[in-house]
Structures are given as structure tokens and as C-alpha cells.
mmCIF file of C-alpha atoms and ligand atoms in Angstrom:
data_model
loop_
_atom_site.group_PDB
_atom_site.id
_atom_site.type_symbol
_atom_site.label_atom_id
_atom_site.label_comp_id
_atom_site.label_asym_id
_atom_site.label_seq_id
_atom_site.Cartn_x
_atom_site.Cartn_y
_atom_site.Cartn_z
ATOM 1 C CA UNK A 615 26.550 -0.131 -14.445
ATOM 2 C CA UNK A 616 30.097 0.496 -15.623
ATOM 3 C CA UNK A 617 30.182 -2.894 -17.331
ATOM 4 C CA UNK A 618 26.906 -2.202 -19.162
ATOM 5 C CA UNK A 619 28.275 1.109 -20.367
ATOM 6 C CA UNK A 620 31.421 -0.489 -21.717
ATOM 7 C CA UNK A 621 29.470 -3.258 -23.383
ATOM 8 C CA UNK A 622 27.521 -0.576 -25.235
ATOM 9 C CA UNK A 623 30.741 1.107 -26.334
ATOM 10 C CA UNK A 624 32.088 -2.242 -27.479
ATOM 11 C CA UNK A 625 29.101 -2.770 -29.781
ATOM 12 C CA UNK A 626 29.666 0.602 -31.409
ATOM 13 C CA UNK A 627 33.398 0.219 -32.048
ATOM 14 C CA UNK A 628 34.030 -2.998 -33.912
ATOM 15 C CA UNK A 629 35.943 -1.425 -36.807
ATOM 16 C CA UNK A 630 39.310 -3.102 -37.399
ATOM 17 C CA UNK A 631 42.153 -0.894 -38.597
ATOM 18 C CA UNK A 632 44.684 -2.328 -41.073
ATOM 19 C CA UNK A 633 47.355 -2.148 -38.393
ATOM 20 C CA UNK A 634 45.385 -4.598 -36.233
ATOM 21 C CA UNK A 635 45.010 -7.053 -39.095
ATOM 22 C CA UNK A 636 48.665 -6.762 -40.021
ATOM 23 C CA UNK A 637 49.638 -7.464 -36.448
ATOM 24 C CA UNK A 638 47.511 -10.610 -36.306
ATOM 25 C CA UNK A 639 49.275 -12.125 -39.292
ATOM 26 C CA UNK A 640 52.774 -11.237 -38.167
ATOM 27 C CA UNK A 641 55.384 -13.413 -36.516
ATOM 28 C CA UNK A 642 54.616 -14.016 -32.847
ATOM 29 C CA UNK A 643 57.992 -15.342 -31.793
ATOM 30 C CA UNK A 644 59.444 -13.838 -28.610
ATOM 31 C CA UNK A 645 61.945 -11.047 -29.017
ATOM 32 C CA UNK A 646 63.490 -9.026 -26.199
ATOM 33 C CA UNK A 647 62.621 -5.327 -26.325
ATOM 34 C CA UNK A 648 65.199 -2.924 -27.731
ATOM 35 C CA UNK A 649 66.497 -0.026 -25.632
ATOM 36 C CA UNK A 650 63.921 2.318 -27.157
ATOM 37 C CA UNK A 651 60.910 -0.015 -26.966
ATOM 38 C CA UNK A 652 58.463 1.127 -24.285
ATOM 39 C CA UNK A 653 57.270 -1.214 -21.582
ATOM 40 C CA UNK A 654 54.691 -1.109 -18.761
ATOM 41 C CA UNK A 655 54.515 -2.214 -15.123
ATOM 42 C CA UNK A 656 52.279 -5.091 -16.322
ATOM 43 C CA UNK A 657 54.089 -8.349 -17.044
ATOM 44 C CA UNK A 658 51.359 -9.486 -19.438
ATOM 45 C CA UNK A 659 51.227 -6.353 -21.593
ATOM 46 C CA UNK A 660 55.034 -6.493 -21.823
ATOM 47 C CA UNK A 661 54.852 -10.178 -22.748
ATOM 48 C CA UNK A 662 52.313 -9.506 -25.488
ATOM 49 C CA UNK A 663 54.510 -6.715 -26.890
ATOM 50 C CA UNK A 664 57.523 -9.054 -26.799
ATOM 51 C CA UNK A 665 55.501 -11.509 -28.927
ATOM 52 C CA UNK A 666 54.113 -8.875 -31.303
ATOM 53 C CA UNK A 667 50.495 -9.248 -30.173
ATOM 54 C CA UNK A 668 50.831 -5.596 -29.154
ATOM 55 C CA UNK A 669 53.176 -3.238 -31.036
ATOM 56 C CA UNK A 670 56.724 -4.365 -30.271
ATOM 57 C CA UNK A 671 57.768 -0.760 -29.698
ATOM 58 C CA UNK A 672 55.041 -0.387 -27.050
ATOM 59 C CA UNK A 673 53.826 2.853 -28.614
ATOM 60 C CA UNK A 674 50.547 4.369 -29.837
ATOM 61 C CA UNK A 675 48.188 1.626 -28.682
ATOM 62 C CA UNK A 676 44.503 2.213 -29.465
ATOM 63 C CA UNK A 677 41.619 0.395 -27.799
ATOM 64 C CA UNK A 678 41.193 -1.705 -30.959
ATOM 65 C CA UNK A 679 44.861 -2.750 -30.912
ATOM 66 C CA UNK A 680 44.648 -3.534 -27.183
ATOM 67 C CA UNK A 681 41.466 -5.611 -27.479
ATOM 68 C CA UNK A 682 42.774 -7.529 -30.505
ATOM 69 C CA UNK A 683 46.145 -8.180 -28.858
ATOM 70 C CA UNK A 684 44.751 -9.522 -25.595
ATOM 71 C CA UNK A 685 42.190 -11.644 -27.425
ATOM 72 C CA UNK A 686 44.707 -13.154 -29.853
ATOM 73 C CA UNK A 687 47.461 -13.578 -27.285
ATOM 74 C CA UNK A 688 45.694 -14.906 -24.186
ATOM 75 C CA UNK A 689 41.952 -14.953 -25.014
ATOM 76 C CA UNK A 690 41.028 -12.126 -22.651
ATOM 77 C CA UNK A 691 37.535 -10.910 -23.599
ATOM 78 C CA UNK A 692 36.870 -7.419 -24.920
ATOM 79 C CA UNK A 693 34.690 -6.686 -21.867
ATOM 80 C CA UNK A 694 37.626 -7.094 -19.483
ATOM 81 C CA UNK A 695 40.173 -5.374 -21.725
ATOM 82 C CA UNK A 696 37.905 -2.358 -22.247
ATOM 83 C CA UNK A 697 37.360 -1.820 -18.537
ATOM 84 C CA UNK A 698 41.071 -1.450 -17.805
ATOM 85 C CA UNK A 699 41.909 -0.015 -21.249
ATOM 86 C CA UNK A 700 39.621 2.977 -20.608
ATOM 87 C CA UNK A 701 41.696 3.840 -17.533
ATOM 88 C CA UNK A 702 44.919 3.329 -19.480
ATOM 89 C CA UNK A 703 43.817 5.912 -22.064
ATOM 90 C CA UNK A 704 43.345 8.489 -19.293
ATOM 91 C CA UNK A 705 47.145 8.517 -18.891
ATOM 92 C CA UNK A 706 47.807 9.122 -22.590
ATOM 93 C CA UNK A 707 50.867 11.221 -23.455
ATOM 94 C CA UNK A 708 50.862 10.378 -27.165
ATOM 95 C CA UNK A 709 49.175 13.597 -28.267
ATOM 96 C CA UNK A 710 46.165 11.532 -29.357
ATOM 97 C CA UNK A 711 43.639 10.847 -26.585
ATOM 98 C CA UNK A 712 42.666 7.591 -28.355
ATOM 99 C CA UNK A 713 46.082 5.989 -27.935
ATOM 100 C CA UNK A 714 48.612 5.384 -25.152
ATOM 101 C CA UNK A 715 52.214 4.245 -24.786
ATOM 102 C CA UNK A 716 52.990 1.328 -22.472
ATOM 103 C CA UNK A 717 55.166 3.732 -20.446
ATOM 104 C CA UNK A 718 52.080 5.901 -19.802
ATOM 105 C CA UNK A 719 50.960 3.133 -17.429
ATOM 106 C CA UNK A 720 53.881 3.938 -15.084
ATOM 107 C CA UNK A 721 51.907 6.900 -13.774
ATOM 108 C CA UNK A 722 51.304 6.259 -10.086
ATOM 109 C CA UNK A 723 47.660 6.232 -9.025
ATOM 110 C CA UNK A 724 46.231 5.593 -12.503
ATOM 111 C CA UNK A 725 46.440 1.790 -12.398
ATOM 112 C CA UNK A 726 49.982 1.536 -11.003
ATOM 113 C CA UNK A 727 49.878 1.082 -7.229
ATOM 114 C CA UNK A 728 51.994 0.216 -4.199
ATOM 115 C CA UNK A 729 52.302 -3.387 -3.012
ATOM 116 C CA UNK A 730 53.034 -4.967 -6.413
ATOM 117 C CA UNK A 731 54.154 -8.585 -6.531
ATOM 118 C CA UNK A 732 57.258 -7.837 -8.600
ATOM 119 C CA UNK A 733 57.771 -4.092 -8.574
ATOM 120 C CA UNK A 734 58.962 -1.676 -5.875
ATOM 121 C CA UNK A 735 56.699 1.016 -4.424
ATOM 122 C CA UNK A 736 57.015 4.490 -5.895
ATOM 123 C CA UNK A 737 58.546 5.602 -2.551
ATOM 124 C CA UNK A 738 61.747 3.714 -3.397
ATOM 125 C CA UNK A 739 62.123 5.464 -6.756
ATOM 126 C CA UNK A 740 61.304 2.988 -9.494
ATOM 127 C CA UNK A 741 57.622 2.137 -9.595
ATOM 128 C CA UNK A 742 57.516 0.033 -12.720
ATOM 129 C CA UNK A 743 60.612 -2.072 -13.546
ATOM 130 C CA UNK A 744 60.749 -5.760 -12.703
ATOM 131 C CA UNK A 745 62.564 -6.063 -9.347
ATOM 132 C CA UNK A 746 64.172 -9.471 -8.776
ATOM 133 C CA UNK A 747 64.417 -9.017 -4.990
ATOM 134 C CA UNK A 748 60.746 -8.240 -4.613
ATOM 135 C CA UNK A 749 59.729 -11.018 -6.968
ATOM 136 C CA UNK A 750 61.903 -13.468 -4.994
ATOM 137 C CA UNK A 751 59.980 -12.618 -1.826
ATOM 138 C CA UNK A 752 56.665 -13.232 -3.569
ATOM 139 C CA UNK A 753 57.890 -16.389 -5.302
ATOM 140 C CA UNK A 754 59.212 -17.809 -2.017
ATOM 141 C CA UNK A 755 55.599 -18.902 -1.445
ATOM 142 C CA UNK A 756 55.585 -20.924 -4.666
ATOM 143 C CA UNK A 757 57.232 -24.078 -3.371
ATOM 144 C CA UNK A 758 55.196 -26.606 -5.402
ATOM 145 C CA UNK A 759 54.937 -27.260 -9.162
ATOM 146 C CA UNK A 760 51.514 -25.594 -9.049
ATOM 147 C CA UNK A 761 50.170 -22.467 -7.351
ATOM 148 C CA UNK A 762 46.782 -22.929 -5.734
ATOM 149 C CA UNK A 763 44.386 -20.072 -5.223
ATOM 150 C CA UNK A 764 45.115 -20.205 -1.469
ATOM 151 C CA UNK A 765 48.869 -19.967 -2.095
ATOM 152 C CA UNK A 766 48.462 -17.047 -4.492
ATOM 153 C CA UNK A 767 46.235 -15.263 -1.982
ATOM 154 C CA UNK A 768 48.799 -15.847 0.771
ATOM 155 C CA UNK A 769 51.668 -14.583 -1.409
ATOM 156 C CA UNK A 770 49.719 -11.437 -2.224
ATOM 157 C CA UNK A 771 48.789 -10.807 1.392
ATOM 158 C CA UNK A 772 52.392 -11.263 2.539
ATOM 159 C CA UNK A 773 53.692 -8.926 -0.169
ATOM 160 C CA UNK A 774 51.245 -6.168 0.808
ATOM 161 C CA UNK A 775 52.243 -6.542 4.473
ATOM 162 C CA UNK A 776 55.963 -6.398 3.611
ATOM 163 C CA UNK A 777 55.498 -3.324 1.423
ATOM 164 C CA UNK A 778 53.499 -1.585 4.146
ATOM 165 C CA UNK A 779 56.146 -2.388 6.762
ATOM 166 C CA UNK A 780 59.011 -1.133 4.569
ATOM 167 C CA UNK A 781 57.396 2.004 3.180
ATOM 168 C CA UNK A 782 56.466 4.910 5.489
ATOM 169 C CA UNK A 783 54.445 6.389 2.602
ATOM 170 C CA UNK A 784 52.665 3.137 1.751
ATOM 171 C CA UNK A 785 49.265 4.032 0.350
ATOM 172 C CA UNK A 786 46.804 1.680 -1.303
ATOM 173 C CA UNK A 787 43.223 2.787 -1.833
ATOM 174 C CA UNK A 788 40.403 0.231 -1.829
ATOM 175 C CA UNK A 789 40.521 0.474 -5.621
ATOM 176 C CA UNK A 790 44.255 -0.316 -5.613
ATOM 177 C CA UNK A 791 43.618 -3.363 -3.426
ATOM 178 C CA UNK A 792 40.879 -4.504 -5.782
ATOM 179 C CA UNK A 793 43.232 -4.012 -8.766
ATOM 180 C CA UNK A 794 45.903 -6.038 -6.989
ATOM 181 C CA UNK A 795 43.442 -8.901 -6.431
ATOM 182 C CA UNK A 796 42.391 -8.728 -10.080
ATOM 183 C CA UNK A 797 46.059 -9.012 -11.101
ATOM 184 C CA UNK A 798 46.463 -12.164 -8.991
ATOM 185 C CA UNK A 799 43.224 -13.564 -10.455
ATOM 186 C CA UNK A 800 44.474 -12.869 -13.982
ATOM 187 C CA UNK A 801 47.821 -14.631 -13.695
ATOM 188 C CA UNK A 802 46.214 -17.607 -11.923
ATOM 189 C CA UNK A 803 43.636 -17.965 -14.662
ATOM 190 C CA UNK A 804 45.809 -17.300 -17.725
ATOM 191 C CA UNK A 805 48.682 -19.465 -16.455
ATOM 192 C CA UNK A 806 46.463 -22.317 -15.225
ATOM 193 C CA UNK A 807 46.608 -25.779 -16.724
ATOM 194 C CA UNK A 808 43.005 -25.839 -17.938
ATOM 195 C CA UNK A 809 41.631 -25.677 -14.403
ATOM 196 C CA UNK A 810 41.207 -21.903 -14.407
ATOM 197 C CA UNK A 811 42.180 -21.668 -10.725
ATOM 198 C CA UNK A 812 45.515 -23.461 -10.222
ATOM 199 C CA UNK A 813 48.537 -22.043 -12.025
ATOM 200 C CA UNK A 814 51.665 -23.881 -13.164
ATOM 201 C CA UNK A 815 54.577 -22.392 -11.204
ATOM 202 C CA UNK A 816 57.134 -22.617 -14.041
ATOM 203 C CA UNK A 817 54.780 -20.742 -16.369
ATOM 204 C CA UNK A 818 54.153 -17.951 -13.857
ATOM 205 C CA UNK A 819 57.934 -17.638 -13.398
ATOM 206 C CA UNK A 820 58.440 -17.150 -17.167
ATOM 207 C CA UNK A 821 55.665 -14.569 -17.318
ATOM 208 C CA UNK A 822 57.225 -12.432 -14.583
ATOM 209 C CA UNK A 823 60.974 -12.983 -15.054
ATOM 210 C CA UNK A 824 61.249 -13.192 -18.864
ATOM 211 C CA UNK A 825 57.978 -11.575 -19.961
ATOM 212 C CA UNK A 826 57.521 -14.484 -22.322
ATOM 213 C CA UNK A 827 54.564 -16.785 -23.038
ATOM 214 C CA UNK A 828 55.721 -20.192 -21.721
ATOM 215 C CA UNK A 829 54.833 -22.044 -24.916
ATOM 216 C CA UNK A 830 58.045 -24.128 -24.842
ATOM 217 C CA UNK A 831 57.114 -25.177 -21.301
ATOM 218 C CA UNK A 832 53.709 -26.473 -22.424
ATOM 219 C CA UNK A 833 51.444 -23.461 -21.930
ATOM 220 C CA UNK A 834 48.576 -23.064 -24.372
ATOM 221 C CA UNK A 835 46.336 -20.097 -25.003
ATOM 222 C CA UNK A 836 43.201 -20.607 -22.844
ATOM 223 C CA UNK A 837 40.449 -22.271 -24.937
ATOM 224 C CA UNK A 838 37.606 -20.364 -23.346
ATOM 225 C CA UNK A 839 37.403 -16.599 -23.467
ATOM 226 C CA UNK A 840 38.258 -15.008 -20.100
ATOM 227 C CA UNK A 841 35.528 -12.524 -19.217
ATOM 228 C CA UNK A 842 34.776 -10.105 -16.410
ATOM 229 C CA UNK A 843 32.505 -12.554 -14.497
ATOM 230 C CA UNK A 844 35.261 -15.208 -14.399
ATOM 231 C CA UNK A 845 37.793 -12.704 -13.086
ATOM 232 C CA UNK A 846 35.463 -11.230 -10.476
ATOM 233 C CA UNK A 847 34.546 -14.743 -9.338
ATOM 234 C CA UNK A 848 38.233 -15.447 -8.730
ATOM 235 C CA UNK A 849 38.689 -12.106 -6.980
ATOM 236 C CA UNK A 850 35.918 -13.110 -4.564
ATOM 237 C CA UNK A 851 37.648 -16.410 -3.827
ATOM 238 C CA UNK A 852 41.026 -14.673 -3.348
ATOM 239 C CA UNK A 853 39.342 -12.305 -0.899
ATOM 240 C CA UNK A 854 37.930 -15.225 1.088
ATOM 241 C CA UNK A 855 41.241 -17.123 1.004
ATOM 242 C CA UNK A 856 43.567 -14.204 1.737
ATOM 243 C CA UNK A 857 43.129 -10.584 2.850
HETATM 244 C C1 HEM B 151 45.121 -11.415 -19.199
HETATM 245 C C2 HEM B 151 45.606 -10.200 -19.195
HETATM 246 C C3 HEM B 151 46.443 -9.636 -18.083
HETATM 247 C C4 HEM B 151 47.192 -10.289 -17.152
HETATM 248 C C5 HEM B 151 47.390 -11.785 -16.953
HETATM 249 C C6 HEM B 151 47.796 -9.268 -16.325
HETATM 250 C C7 HEM B 151 48.609 -9.525 -15.248
HETATM 251 C C8 HEM B 151 49.098 -8.591 -14.378
HETATM 252 C C9 HEM B 151 49.789 -8.885 -13.151
HETATM 253 C C10 HEM B 151 50.058 -10.277 -12.607
HETATM 254 C C11 HEM B 151 50.128 -7.709 -12.579
HETATM 255 C C12 HEM B 151 50.805 -7.515 -11.230
HETATM 256 C C13 HEM B 151 52.268 -7.254 -11.360
HETATM 257 C C14 HEM B 151 52.873 -7.132 -10.002
HETATM 258 O O1 HEM B 151 52.149 -6.995 -8.996
HETATM 259 O O2 HEM B 151 54.117 -7.146 -9.910
HETATM 260 C C15 HEM B 151 49.665 -6.661 -13.456
HETATM 261 C C16 HEM B 151 49.859 -5.319 -13.236
HETATM 262 C C17 HEM B 151 49.389 -4.340 -14.064
HETATM 263 N N1 HEM B 151 48.607 -4.497 -15.178
HETATM 264 FE FE1 HEM B 151 48.131 -6.238 -16.047
HETATM 265 N N2 HEM B 151 47.430 -8.022 -16.777
HETATM 266 C C18 HEM B 151 46.593 -8.207 -17.841
HETATM 267 C C19 HEM B 151 45.997 -7.204 -18.569
HETATM 268 C C20 HEM B 151 46.199 -5.857 -18.391
HETATM 269 C C21 HEM B 151 45.610 -4.806 -19.187
HETATM 270 C C22 HEM B 151 44.664 -5.014 -20.362
HETATM 271 C C23 HEM B 151 46.080 -3.607 -18.695
HETATM 272 C C24 HEM B 151 45.832 -2.196 -19.158
HETATM 273 C C25 HEM B 151 45.635 -1.817 -20.384
HETATM 274 C C26 HEM B 151 46.959 -3.924 -17.589
HETATM 275 C C27 HEM B 151 47.645 -2.985 -16.847
HETATM 276 C C28 HEM B 151 48.387 -3.262 -15.718
HETATM 277 C C29 HEM B 151 49.081 -2.263 -14.931
HETATM 278 C C30 HEM B 151 49.128 -0.772 -15.206
HETATM 279 C C31 HEM B 151 49.692 -2.939 -13.883
HETATM 280 C C32 HEM B 151 50.574 -2.343 -12.772
HETATM 281 C C33 HEM B 151 49.908 -2.431 -11.435
HETATM 282 C C34 HEM B 151 50.952 -2.387 -10.342
HETATM 283 O O3 HEM B 151 51.299 -1.290 -9.905
HETATM 284 O O4 HEM B 151 51.422 -3.450 -9.940
HETATM 285 N N3 HEM B 151 46.998 -5.284 -17.438
HETATM 286 N N4 HEM B 151 49.036 -7.217 -14.542
HETATM 287 C C1 NAG B 152 44.120 8.956 -33.021
HETATM 288 O O1 NAG B 152 44.132 7.558 -32.851
HETATM 289 C C2 NAG B 152 42.977 6.932 -33.370
HETATM 290 C C3 NAG B 152 43.072 5.467 -32.981
HETATM 291 O O2 NAG B 152 44.203 4.855 -33.526
HETATM 292 C C4 NAG B 152 42.912 7.132 -34.866
HETATM 293 O O3 NAG B 152 41.736 6.552 -35.364
HETATM 294 C C5 NAG B 152 42.903 8.610 -35.170
HETATM 295 O O4 NAG B 152 42.996 8.800 -36.553
HETATM 296 C C6 NAG B 152 44.080 9.289 -34.491
HETATM 297 N N1 NAG B 152 43.933 10.731 -34.674
HETATM 298 C C7 NAG B 152 44.905 11.472 -35.178
HETATM 299 C C8 NAG B 152 44.610 12.936 -35.257
HETATM 300 O O5 NAG B 152 45.962 11.006 -35.556
HETATM 301 C C1 NAG B 153 46.715 7.981 -1.144
HETATM 302 O O1 NAG B 153 46.263 7.693 -2.449
HETATM 303 C C2 NAG B 153 45.031 8.320 -2.757
HETATM 304 C C3 NAG B 153 44.547 7.847 -4.129
HETATM 305 O O2 NAG B 153 45.386 6.917 -4.708
HETATM 306 C C4 NAG B 153 45.223 9.822 -2.728
HETATM 307 O O3 NAG B 153 44.009 10.458 -3.010
HETATM 308 C C5 NAG B 153 45.736 10.242 -1.375
HETATM 309 O O4 NAG B 153 46.030 11.601 -1.387
HETATM 310 C C6 NAG B 153 46.980 9.459 -0.990
HETATM 311 N N1 NAG B 153 47.343 9.776 0.382
HETATM 312 C C7 NAG B 153 48.591 10.051 0.723
HETATM 313 C C8 NAG B 153 48.819 10.297 2.173
HETATM 314 O O5 NAG B 153 49.506 10.098 -0.090
HETATM 315 C C1 NAG B 154 64.306 -3.504 -5.640
HETATM 316 O O1 NAG B 154 63.478 -3.030 -4.600
HETATM 317 C C2 NAG B 154 64.159 -2.850 -3.379
HETATM 318 C C3 NAG B 154 63.122 -2.510 -2.335
HETATM 319 O O2 NAG B 154 62.380 -1.394 -2.687
HETATM 320 C C4 NAG B 154 65.204 -1.776 -3.556
HETATM 321 O O3 NAG B 154 65.903 -1.567 -2.345
HETATM 322 C C5 NAG B 154 66.164 -2.174 -4.665
HETATM 323 O O4 NAG B 154 67.054 -1.138 -4.906
HETATM 324 C C6 NAG B 154 65.409 -2.521 -5.913
HETATM 325 N N1 NAG B 154 66.323 -3.087 -6.893
HETATM 326 C C7 NAG B 154 66.518 -2.540 -8.069
HETATM 327 C C8 NAG B 154 67.475 -3.240 -8.949
HETATM 328 O O5 NAG B 154 65.944 -1.529 -8.420
HETATM 329 C C1 NAG B 155 48.646 -30.207 -17.441
HETATM 330 O O1 NAG B 155 47.588 -31.137 -17.279
HETATM 331 C C2 NAG B 155 47.720 -32.293 -18.087
HETATM 332 C C3 NAG B 155 46.442 -33.091 -17.922
HETATM 333 O O2 NAG B 155 46.049 -33.154 -16.595
HETATM 334 C C4 NAG B 155 48.965 -33.048 -17.701
HETATM 335 O O3 NAG B 155 49.131 -34.189 -18.522
HETATM 336 C C5 NAG B 155 50.175 -32.138 -17.880
HETATM 337 O O4 NAG B 155 51.334 -32.767 -17.411
HETATM 338 C C6 NAG B 155 49.978 -30.835 -17.105
HETATM 339 N N1 NAG B 155 51.090 -29.942 -17.417
HETATM 340 C C7 NAG B 155 51.730 -29.266 -16.499
HETATM 341 C C8 NAG B 155 52.862 -28.421 -16.975
HETATM 342 O O5 NAG B 155 51.444 -29.296 -15.319
HETATM 343 C C1 NAG B 156 55.667 9.851 -11.073
HETATM 344 C C2 NAG B 156 55.238 8.547 -11.537
HETATM 345 O O1 NAG B 156 54.099 8.265 -11.396
HETATM 346 N N1 NAG B 156 56.060 7.666 -12.100
HETATM 347 C C3 NAG B 156 57.459 7.462 -11.806
HETATM 348 C C4 NAG B 156 57.804 6.003 -11.853
HETATM 349 O O2 NAG B 156 59.180 5.784 -11.681
HETATM 350 C C5 NAG B 156 60.007 6.454 -12.611
HETATM 351 C C6 NAG B 156 61.443 6.191 -12.243
HETATM 352 O O3 NAG B 156 61.782 4.895 -12.573
HETATM 353 C C7 NAG B 156 59.763 7.952 -12.590
HETATM 354 O O4 NAG B 156 60.522 8.545 -13.612
HETATM 355 C C8 NAG B 156 58.304 8.220 -12.813
HETATM 356 O O5 NAG B 156 58.104 9.598 -12.682
#
């Protein structure tokens, strides 16, 4: 139902603003964010901003900019981007309800949730910055050159259990748990070596620790567009393998 609705919206909003076109022709080399550039709790959105597929300053992102950036950067389909982008816009603090800053995504309970793979829970103060200690606990499961779906599911399950044990205010709704599975499905798929289900460990490390597309390490933009059915199929498999 929701998907049908968003597909309809997609068909009625194909206009490309000059800023989107400019961005697609610009330099996509990696550059670290400046002190004033805004970043999100999502390693992929931060990565795309660091490569200029999203505004490098992380500010004033419209749905058109978001869809174009995810498509050009990692071949995520408009259907998938619009589903999560609609929620992102609900946290807008830009003064324009049609745009958001990457920092707007730090708002707990919007998309941001407890039990992240690489971020602390809001209980411990910082809900959005990369946390090397937490990432190390997740990555301790990644002992091979590749990450299978079963390994990713196990790492996610262990991280949720550790967060719950450490946080007296741990609170993940069913929707949060679904979002967390989607996030695992996304990194597995985008960072897979053409299989779509088995990720390359070194690439996943670069995504999380440097917020960089691992092009130098051999990663290529996925050839096929990643759509909602692909992601939900993976989520189902992660559920069977983990939880
Ligand atoms: C292919 C595209 C994407 C990939 C590979 C991706 C990947 C991820 C991953 C792996 C996480 C989990 C981080 C962690 O647990 O430490 C995450 C979190 C998040 N993502 Fe993305 N993402 C993508 C697209 C998006 C889009 C389009 C949005 C919204 C506009 C978004 C918003 C978020 C937010 C708000 C979080 C924080 C959730 C939390 O609290 O952990 N992501 N993403
Ligand atoms: C709000 O943002 C949208 C999307 O970028 C843009 O089309 C619109 O002109 C903006 N409105 C104002 C009042 O700036
Ligand atoms: C848990 O989170 C849900 C939604 O995210 C919220 O409605 C609820 O009040 C929270 N419960 C506690 C005890 O914080
Ligand atoms: C990382 O998270 C842990 C656990 O919540 C916390 O104790 C630590 O202070 C965090 N590290 C940083 C640098 O924020
Ligand atoms: C990806 O797969 C190709 C073909 O199977 C292989 O030659 C290449 O070494 C793989 N790359 C990585 C980083 O695993
Ligand atoms: C309240 C909220 O949802 N977000 C918090 C995330 O963490 C930062 C501190 O790093 C707070 O400033 C935000 O208020």
C-alpha cells in the first residue's frame, strides 16, 4: 500500500533541478568533511556526501537531490530512496518542509534507533557519531575476507543483545528492528562482489570507518538497480538466519 503510494508520487515528481544536474557532473573524489559540514548517523549518506553525490555540506537536501545521489552513487532505486526519504523529511529543521539537513536524521525515534552496529545508544549521550569501540564489537564477527548473510545476521543479533544488556533504557520498536535489518541488508547488497548477498569485508570496513566508497579496493557501483523487493528479500533471509 505504502509502496504503491510512493510509486505514484515518484511518477509525478520527475523534474530535475539545476542543482541536481550540476552535482552529477561534479568531481566525485573523496574529501573529508569540514568542521561545519553536516553528517548523519548513516554511513552511506555520509559517504555519498564525502564524494559529492549528495551536497558536501550535508545541507538542504530535497527528495530530488536524495534520489539522484543514491542512484548515481550506489544505484539504489527511487522506490527505496523515497520510502526512507519521506521519513527523513519529517525531521526537517531547514525551514523548508521539502528539504532536510543530514544532522536532522540524528533525531531519535525518527529513523535513528538503539542497537546500531557502529553508533552508541542515545542513553549514552551520542546517538549518531561513529563509535570505534562499538564498531569493533560488531566487526569482531567479520573474521573472513567476505561477510556471508549468516555472519551479518549473527553480528547484528549480537550487537542488539549487547546494547540491550548495557542500556537500562534500551528501547527498539518492531519498526526499529525492521529498520536495523534493512540497514544490514543494504550494506550486504551494496558492498557485495556481484553476488548481492555476500559482502567483501575490506569494503564494508571502508564504508563504516572512513565513510568512503572503496573504489581503490576494487568496489564497483552495482550494475543492477537495487529496489525495494531485493532489499525486503534480503531482510527475510536475515530474519531466518539471525533474530
Ligand atoms: C544504499 C543505500 C544505503 C545504505 C547502504 C545504508 C546503510 C546504512 C547502514 C549500514 C546503517 C546502520 C549503521 C549502524 O547500525 O551503525 C544505516 C543507518 C541509517 N541510515 Fe542508511 N543506508 C542507505 C540509505 C539511506 C537513506 C536513503 C536514508 C535516509 C534518507 C538513510 C538513513 C539512515 C539513518 C537515519 C540511519 C541511522 C539508524 C541508526 O540509528 O543506526 N539511509 N544506513
Ligand atoms: C523548498 O525546497 C524545494 C525543494 O528544493 C524548492 O523547490 C522550493 O523552492 C523551496 N521553497 C522555498 C520557499 O525556498
Ligand atoms: C520506546 O519507543 C517507542 C517508539 O520508538 C515510544 O513510543 C515509547 O514511549 C518508548 N518507551 C520507552 C519506555 O521509552
Ligand atoms: C562509544 O560507546 C561507548 C558505549 O556506549 C561509550 O562508553 C564510549 O564513550 C563511546 N566512545 C566515544 C568516543 O564516544
Ligand atoms: C570479486 O569477484 C571476482 C570474480 O569472482 C574476483 O576475481 C575478485 O577477486 C573478487 N574481488 C574481491 C575483492 O573479492
Ligand atoms: C535528542 C536526539 O534525538 N538527538 C541527540 C543525539 O545526540 C546528540 C549529542 O551527540 C544530541 O545533541 C541530540 O540531541
